[in-house]
Amino acid sequence: MTYGVKGKNAIVTGAYQGIGKSIALKLASHGVNVLLVDLNPEIHSIVTEEQHQVEGQLFSFVTDLTNSENLTELVEFSKEKFQVIDILVNNAGIMQTKPFLDITEEDWDRVLSINLKSVFLLSQAIVAQMLTQKEGRIINISSIAGRSGRPYSPHYAASKAGIISLTKSMAEAFGKQNIRTNAICPGVILTPMMEEIYEKRRNLGESPEEKFLQTIKLDRLGTPEDVSDTALFLCSDQSSYINGQALNVCGGYEMD
């Protein structure tokens, strides 16, 4: 299948591991030039290890996305490498498992800053450029937690609900300029971050895998590739009439 993305340029945040890495390499395998962004300096090693296996060019940039000055540097770097940014994937995020009454103001501010504020700030900077070219595709990684809430991570759920709302606002604001904005709401995906959550829940006496499989209608946990395949579709010509949507990728865990 021809996706119509070859030669496009993309920024993918939170690209060191898990969903972000999978999306970055999926796009690059179809000829997209990708700037992988992460706070972890090991992000540079991904470019070295993976460049020979993909068709598009890979670049890396280490930064803290919650700092607006850093975002200015990131945008300038991307302009130097690409001239034009066609695709932005806002994936960077963190999750904290903690009882509702134990969450501190600092906990709340940190999760909301990384998961939501950074998405707004980077989107604002990149959309300004996309408007000049009258085309762009933005994908925000939310979560099914943003649809239904989480008692042990309400700040995470709130940030992901905010992403869904922000996605709709961006679609309203920029759709007529041919800038499509959509969100993906992953379910239980086998990533390093999810493994950390599993371990904490095991320490609380739970059996998270069994609990999730009782609810997931496809009777399997998700993989990063399940999400990156959806991201590729949303970047492609095949999704040209999809805008302002939040697509669940969760095996039927959530159906709303």
CSV table of C-alpha atoms in Angstrom, one decimal:
chain,number,residue,atom,x,y,z
A,1,MET,CA,0.0,0.0,0.0
A,2,THR,CA,1.2,3.5,-0.8
A,3,TYR,CA,0.6,5.9,2.1
A,4,GLY,CA,1.7,9.1,0.4
A,5,VAL,CA,4.2,10.0,3.2
A,6,LYS,CA,7.5,9.4,1.5
A,7,GLY,CA,9.7,12.5,1.6
A,8,LYS,CA,7.6,14.1,4.3
A,9,ASN,CA,9.3,15.5,7.5
A,10,ALA,CA,8.1,14.7,11.0
A,11,ILE,CA,8.8,15.4,14.6
A,12,VAL,CA,8.1,12.7,17.1
A,13,THR,CA,8.4,13.4,20.9
A,14,GLY,CA,9.1,10.9,23.6
A,15,ALA,CA,10.8,8.8,20.9
A,16,TYR,CA,13.4,6.9,23.0
A,17,GLN,CA,11.2,3.9,23.7
A,18,GLY,CA,7.8,2.3,23.6
A,19,ILE,CA,5.1,4.0,21.4
A,20,GLY,CA,7.1,7.0,20.4
A,21,LYS,CA,10.0,4.9,19.1
A,22,SER,CA,7.7,2.6,17.3
A,23,ILE,CA,5.9,5.6,15.6
A,24,ALA,CA,9.2,7.2,14.6
A,25,LEU,CA,10.6,4.1,13.0
A,26,LYS,CA,7.3,3.1,11.4
A,27,LEU,CA,7.2,6.5,9.7
A,28,ALA,CA,10.8,6.3,8.7
A,29,SER,CA,10.3,2.8,7.2
A,30,HIS,CA,7.9,4.4,4.8
A,31,GLY,CA,10.3,7.2,3.8
A,32,VAL,CA,9.5,9.9,6.2
A,33,ASN,CA,12.5,11.9,7.6
A,34,VAL,CA,12.1,12.0,11.4
A,35,LEU,CA,13.4,14.1,14.2
A,36,LEU,CA,13.3,12.0,17.3
A,37,VAL,CA,12.9,14.1,20.5
A,38,ASP,CA,13.4,12.9,24.0
A,39,LEU,CA,14.7,14.0,27.4
A,40,ASN,CA,16.9,10.9,27.5
A,41,PRO,CA,20.3,11.5,25.9
A,42,GLU,CA,20.4,7.9,24.8
A,43,ILE,CA,18.0,9.0,22.0
A,44,HIS,CA,21.1,9.6,19.9
A,45,SER,CA,21.8,5.9,19.9
A,46,ILE,CA,18.5,5.1,18.3
A,47,VAL,CA,19.6,7.1,15.2
A,48,THR,CA,22.9,5.2,15.1
A,49,GLU,CA,21.3,1.8,15.5
A,50,GLU,CA,18.3,2.2,13.3
A,51,GLN,CA,19.3,4.5,10.4
A,52,HIS,CA,20.5,1.6,8.1
A,53,GLN,CA,17.2,-0.2,8.6
A,54,VAL,CA,14.8,2.6,7.5
A,55,GLU,CA,14.3,4.5,4.3
A,56,GLY,CA,13.9,8.0,5.8
A,57,GLN,CA,16.6,10.0,7.5
A,58,LEU,CA,16.7,10.0,11.3
A,59,PHE,CA,17.9,12.9,13.5
A,60,SER,CA,17.7,13.3,17.3
A,61,PHE,CA,17.3,16.1,19.7
A,62,VAL,CA,17.5,16.1,23.5
A,63,THR,CA,15.4,18.6,25.4
A,64,ASP,CA,12.9,19.2,28.2
A,65,LEU,CA,9.7,20.0,26.4
A,66,THR,CA,8.2,21.9,29.4
A,67,ASN,CA,10.6,24.8,28.9
A,68,SER,CA,9.4,27.2,26.2
A,69,GLU,CA,13.0,28.4,25.5
A,70,ASN,CA,14.0,24.8,24.8
A,71,LEU,CA,11.1,24.5,22.3
A,72,THR,CA,12.4,27.6,20.5
A,73,GLU,CA,15.7,25.7,20.0
A,74,LEU,CA,13.9,22.6,18.9
A,75,VAL,CA,11.9,24.4,16.3
A,76,GLU,CA,15.1,26.2,15.0
A,77,PHE,CA,16.9,22.9,14.8
A,78,SER,CA,14.0,21.3,12.9
A,79,LYS,CA,14.0,24.1,10.4
A,80,GLU,CA,17.7,23.7,9.8
A,81,LYS,CA,17.2,20.0,9.1
A,82,PHE,CA,13.9,20.0,7.2
A,83,GLN,CA,12.9,23.5,6.1
A,84,VAL,CA,9.3,22.2,6.3
A,85,ILE,CA,7.5,20.2,9.0
A,86,ASP,CA,4.7,18.1,7.6
A,87,ILE,CA,3.9,15.9,10.6
A,88,LEU,CA,4.0,16.4,14.4
A,89,VAL,CA,3.4,13.5,16.8
A,90,ASN,CA,3.0,14.7,20.4
A,91,ASN,CA,3.8,11.5,22.3
A,92,ALA,CA,6.0,12.5,25.2
A,93,GLY,CA,4.4,11.8,28.6
A,94,ILE,CA,4.7,10.3,32.0
A,95,MET,CA,2.4,8.4,34.3
A,96,GLN,CA,2.4,8.3,38.1
A,97,THR,CA,0.4,5.6,40.0
A,98,LYS,CA,-0.6,7.1,43.4
A,99,PRO,CA,-3.8,7.1,45.5
A,100,PHE,CA,-6.0,10.2,44.9
A,101,LEU,CA,-5.5,11.7,48.4
A,102,ASP,CA,-1.7,11.2,48.3
A,103,ILE,CA,-1.1,13.2,45.1
A,104,THR,CA,0.7,16.4,45.9
A,105,GLU,CA,0.5,19.8,44.1
A,106,GLU,CA,4.0,19.1,42.7
A,107,ASP,CA,2.8,15.7,41.4
A,108,TRP,CA,-0.1,17.3,39.7
A,109,ASP,CA,1.9,20.2,38.2
A,110,ARG,CA,4.6,17.8,36.8
A,111,VAL,CA,2.2,15.4,35.1
A,112,LEU,CA,0.1,18.2,33.6
A,113,SER,CA,3.2,20.1,32.5
A,114,ILE,CA,4.8,17.2,30.7
A,115,ASN,CA,1.6,15.6,29.3
A,116,LEU,CA,-0.5,18.6,28.4
A,117,LYS,CA,1.3,21.9,28.6
A,118,SER,CA,4.2,20.7,26.4
A,119,VAL,CA,1.7,19.4,23.8
A,120,PHE,CA,0.1,22.8,23.6
A,121,LEU,CA,3.4,24.8,23.4
A,122,LEU,CA,5.0,22.6,20.8
A,123,SER,CA,1.9,22.5,18.7
A,124,GLN,CA,1.6,26.2,18.9
A,125,ALA,CA,5.1,26.6,17.6
A,126,ILE,CA,4.8,24.1,14.8
A,127,VAL,CA,1.3,25.1,13.7
A,128,ALA,CA,2.6,28.6,13.1
A,129,GLN,CA,5.0,27.1,10.5
A,130,MET,CA,2.4,24.8,9.0
A,131,LEU,CA,0.1,27.7,8.4
A,132,THR,CA,2.6,29.2,6.0
A,133,GLN,CA,2.6,26.0,3.9
A,134,LYS,CA,-1.2,25.5,4.3
A,135,GLU,CA,-0.8,21.8,5.2
A,136,GLY,CA,0.0,19.7,8.2
A,137,ARG,CA,-0.8,16.6,10.2
A,138,ILE,CA,-0.8,16.5,13.9
A,139,ILE,CA,-1.3,13.4,16.1
A,140,ASN,CA,-1.6,13.7,19.8
A,141,ILE,CA,-1.2,10.6,21.9
A,142,SER,CA,-3.9,10.5,24.6
A,143,SER,CA,-5.2,7.4,26.4
A,144,ILE,CA,-8.4,5.6,27.2
A,145,ALA,CA,-7.8,6.9,30.7
A,146,GLY,CA,-8.7,10.3,29.3
A,147,ARG,CA,-12.2,9.0,28.6
A,148,SER,CA,-13.0,7.2,31.8
A,149,GLY,CA,-10.7,8.4,34.6
A,150,ARG,CA,-8.3,6.5,36.9
A,151,PRO,CA,-8.6,6.4,40.7
A,152,TYR,CA,-4.8,5.7,41.1
A,153,SER,CA,-3.7,8.3,38.5
A,154,PRO,CA,-6.3,11.0,38.3
A,155,HIS,CA,-3.7,13.6,37.2
A,156,TYR,CA,-2.7,11.4,34.3
A,157,ALA,CA,-6.3,10.8,33.3
A,158,ALA,CA,-7.0,14.5,33.5
A,159,SER,CA,-4.0,15.3,31.3
A,160,LYS,CA,-5.1,12.8,28.7
A,161,ALA,CA,-8.7,14.1,28.7
A,162,GLY,CA,-7.2,17.6,28.2
A,163,ILE,CA,-5.3,16.2,25.1
A,164,ILE,CA,-8.6,15.0,23.6
A,165,SER,CA,-10.2,18.4,24.1
A,166,LEU,CA,-7.1,20.2,22.8
A,167,THR,CA,-7.1,18.0,19.7
A,168,LYS,CA,-10.7,19.0,19.0
A,169,SER,CA,-9.9,22.7,19.5
A,170,MET,CA,-7.0,22.5,17.1
A,171,ALA,CA,-9.1,20.7,14.5
A,172,GLU,CA,-11.7,23.5,14.8
A,173,ALA,CA,-9.1,26.2,14.6
A,174,PHE,CA,-6.9,24.9,11.7
A,175,GLY,CA,-8.9,22.5,9.6
A,176,LYS,CA,-9.8,25.0,7.0
A,177,GLN,CA,-6.1,25.6,6.5
A,178,ASN,CA,-5.7,21.9,5.7
A,179,ILE,CA,-4.0,21.1,9.0
A,180,ARG,CA,-5.6,17.9,10.3
A,181,THR,CA,-5.3,17.2,14.0
A,182,ASN,CA,-6.3,13.8,15.5
A,183,ALA,CA,-5.6,11.9,18.7
A,184,ILE,CA,-4.9,8.3,19.4
A,185,CYS,CA,-6.1,6.8,22.7
A,186,PRO,CA,-4.1,3.6,23.4
A,187,GLY,CA,-5.3,1.0,25.8
A,188,VAL,CA,-3.1,-1.4,27.6
A,189,ILE,CA,0.1,-1.4,25.5
A,190,LEU,CA,3.2,-3.5,26.3
A,191,THR,CA,5.8,-0.7,26.9
A,192,PRO,CA,8.5,-0.1,29.5
A,193,MET,CA,6.3,2.5,31.2
A,194,MET,CA,3.4,0.0,31.4
A,195,GLU,CA,5.8,-2.6,32.9
A,196,GLU,CA,6.6,-0.2,35.7
A,197,ILE,CA,2.9,0.3,36.3
A,198,TYR,CA,2.4,-3.5,36.4
A,199,GLU,CA,5.2,-3.8,39.0
A,200,LYS,CA,3.7,-1.2,41.3
A,201,ARG,CA,0.3,-2.9,41.1
A,202,ARG,CA,1.8,-6.3,41.8
A,203,ASN,CA,3.2,-4.7,44.9
A,204,LEU,CA,-0.3,-3.7,45.9
A,205,GLY,CA,-1.4,-7.3,45.6
A,206,GLU,CA,-3.0,-7.1,42.2
A,207,SER,CA,-2.6,-9.2,39.1
A,208,PRO,CA,-2.8,-6.5,36.4
A,209,GLU,CA,-2.4,-8.7,33.4
A,210,GLU,CA,-5.3,-11.0,34.3
A,211,LYS,CA,-7.5,-8.0,35.3
A,212,PHE,CA,-6.9,-6.3,31.9
A,213,LEU,CA,-7.5,-9.5,29.9
A,214,GLN,CA,-10.9,-9.9,31.5
A,215,THR,CA,-11.9,-6.6,30.0
A,216,ILE,CA,-10.1,-6.5,26.6
A,217,LYS,CA,-12.4,-8.0,24.0
A,218,LEU,CA,-9.6,-9.2,21.7
A,219,ASP,CA,-8.1,-11.2,24.6
A,220,ARG,CA,-4.6,-9.8,24.2
A,221,LEU,CA,-2.6,-6.9,25.3
A,222,GLY,CA,-1.6,-4.3,22.8
A,223,THR,CA,1.8,-3.6,21.3
A,224,PRO,CA,3.5,-0.4,20.3
A,225,GLU,CA,3.1,-1.5,16.6
A,226,ASP,CA,-0.7,-1.4,17.1
A,227,VAL,CA,-0.4,2.3,17.8
A,228,SER,CA,2.2,3.1,15.2
A,229,ASP,CA,0.1,1.5,12.5
A,230,THR,CA,-2.7,3.8,13.4
A,231,ALA,CA,-0.4,6.8,13.5
A,232,LEU,CA,0.9,5.9,10.0
A,233,PHE,CA,-2.7,5.8,8.8
A,234,LEU,CA,-3.6,9.2,10.3
A,235,CYS,CA,-0.5,10.7,8.6
A,236,SER,CA,-1.4,9.1,5.2
A,237,ASP,CA,-3.5,10.2,2.3
A,238,GLN,CA,-6.0,7.4,3.2
A,239,SER,CA,-7.1,9.4,6.2
A,240,SER,CA,-7.6,12.7,4.4
A,241,TYR,CA,-11.2,13.2,5.6
A,242,ILE,CA,-10.5,12.4,9.3
A,243,ASN,CA,-10.0,15.5,11.5
A,244,GLY,CA,-10.7,16.2,15.2
A,245,GLN,CA,-11.1,12.5,16.2
A,246,ALA,CA,-9.8,10.5,19.1
A,247,LEU,CA,-9.4,6.9,18.0
A,248,ASN,CA,-9.3,4.2,20.6
A,249,VAL,CA,-6.6,1.6,20.0
A,250,CYS,CA,-7.4,-0.7,22.9
A,251,GLY,CA,-8.8,-4.0,21.6
A,252,GLY,CA,-12.3,-3.1,22.8
A,253,TYR,CA,-11.3,-2.2,26.4
A,254,GLU,CA,-13.1,1.1,25.9
A,255,MET,CA,-15.9,1.4,23.4
A,256,ASP,CA,-17.0,5.1,23.7
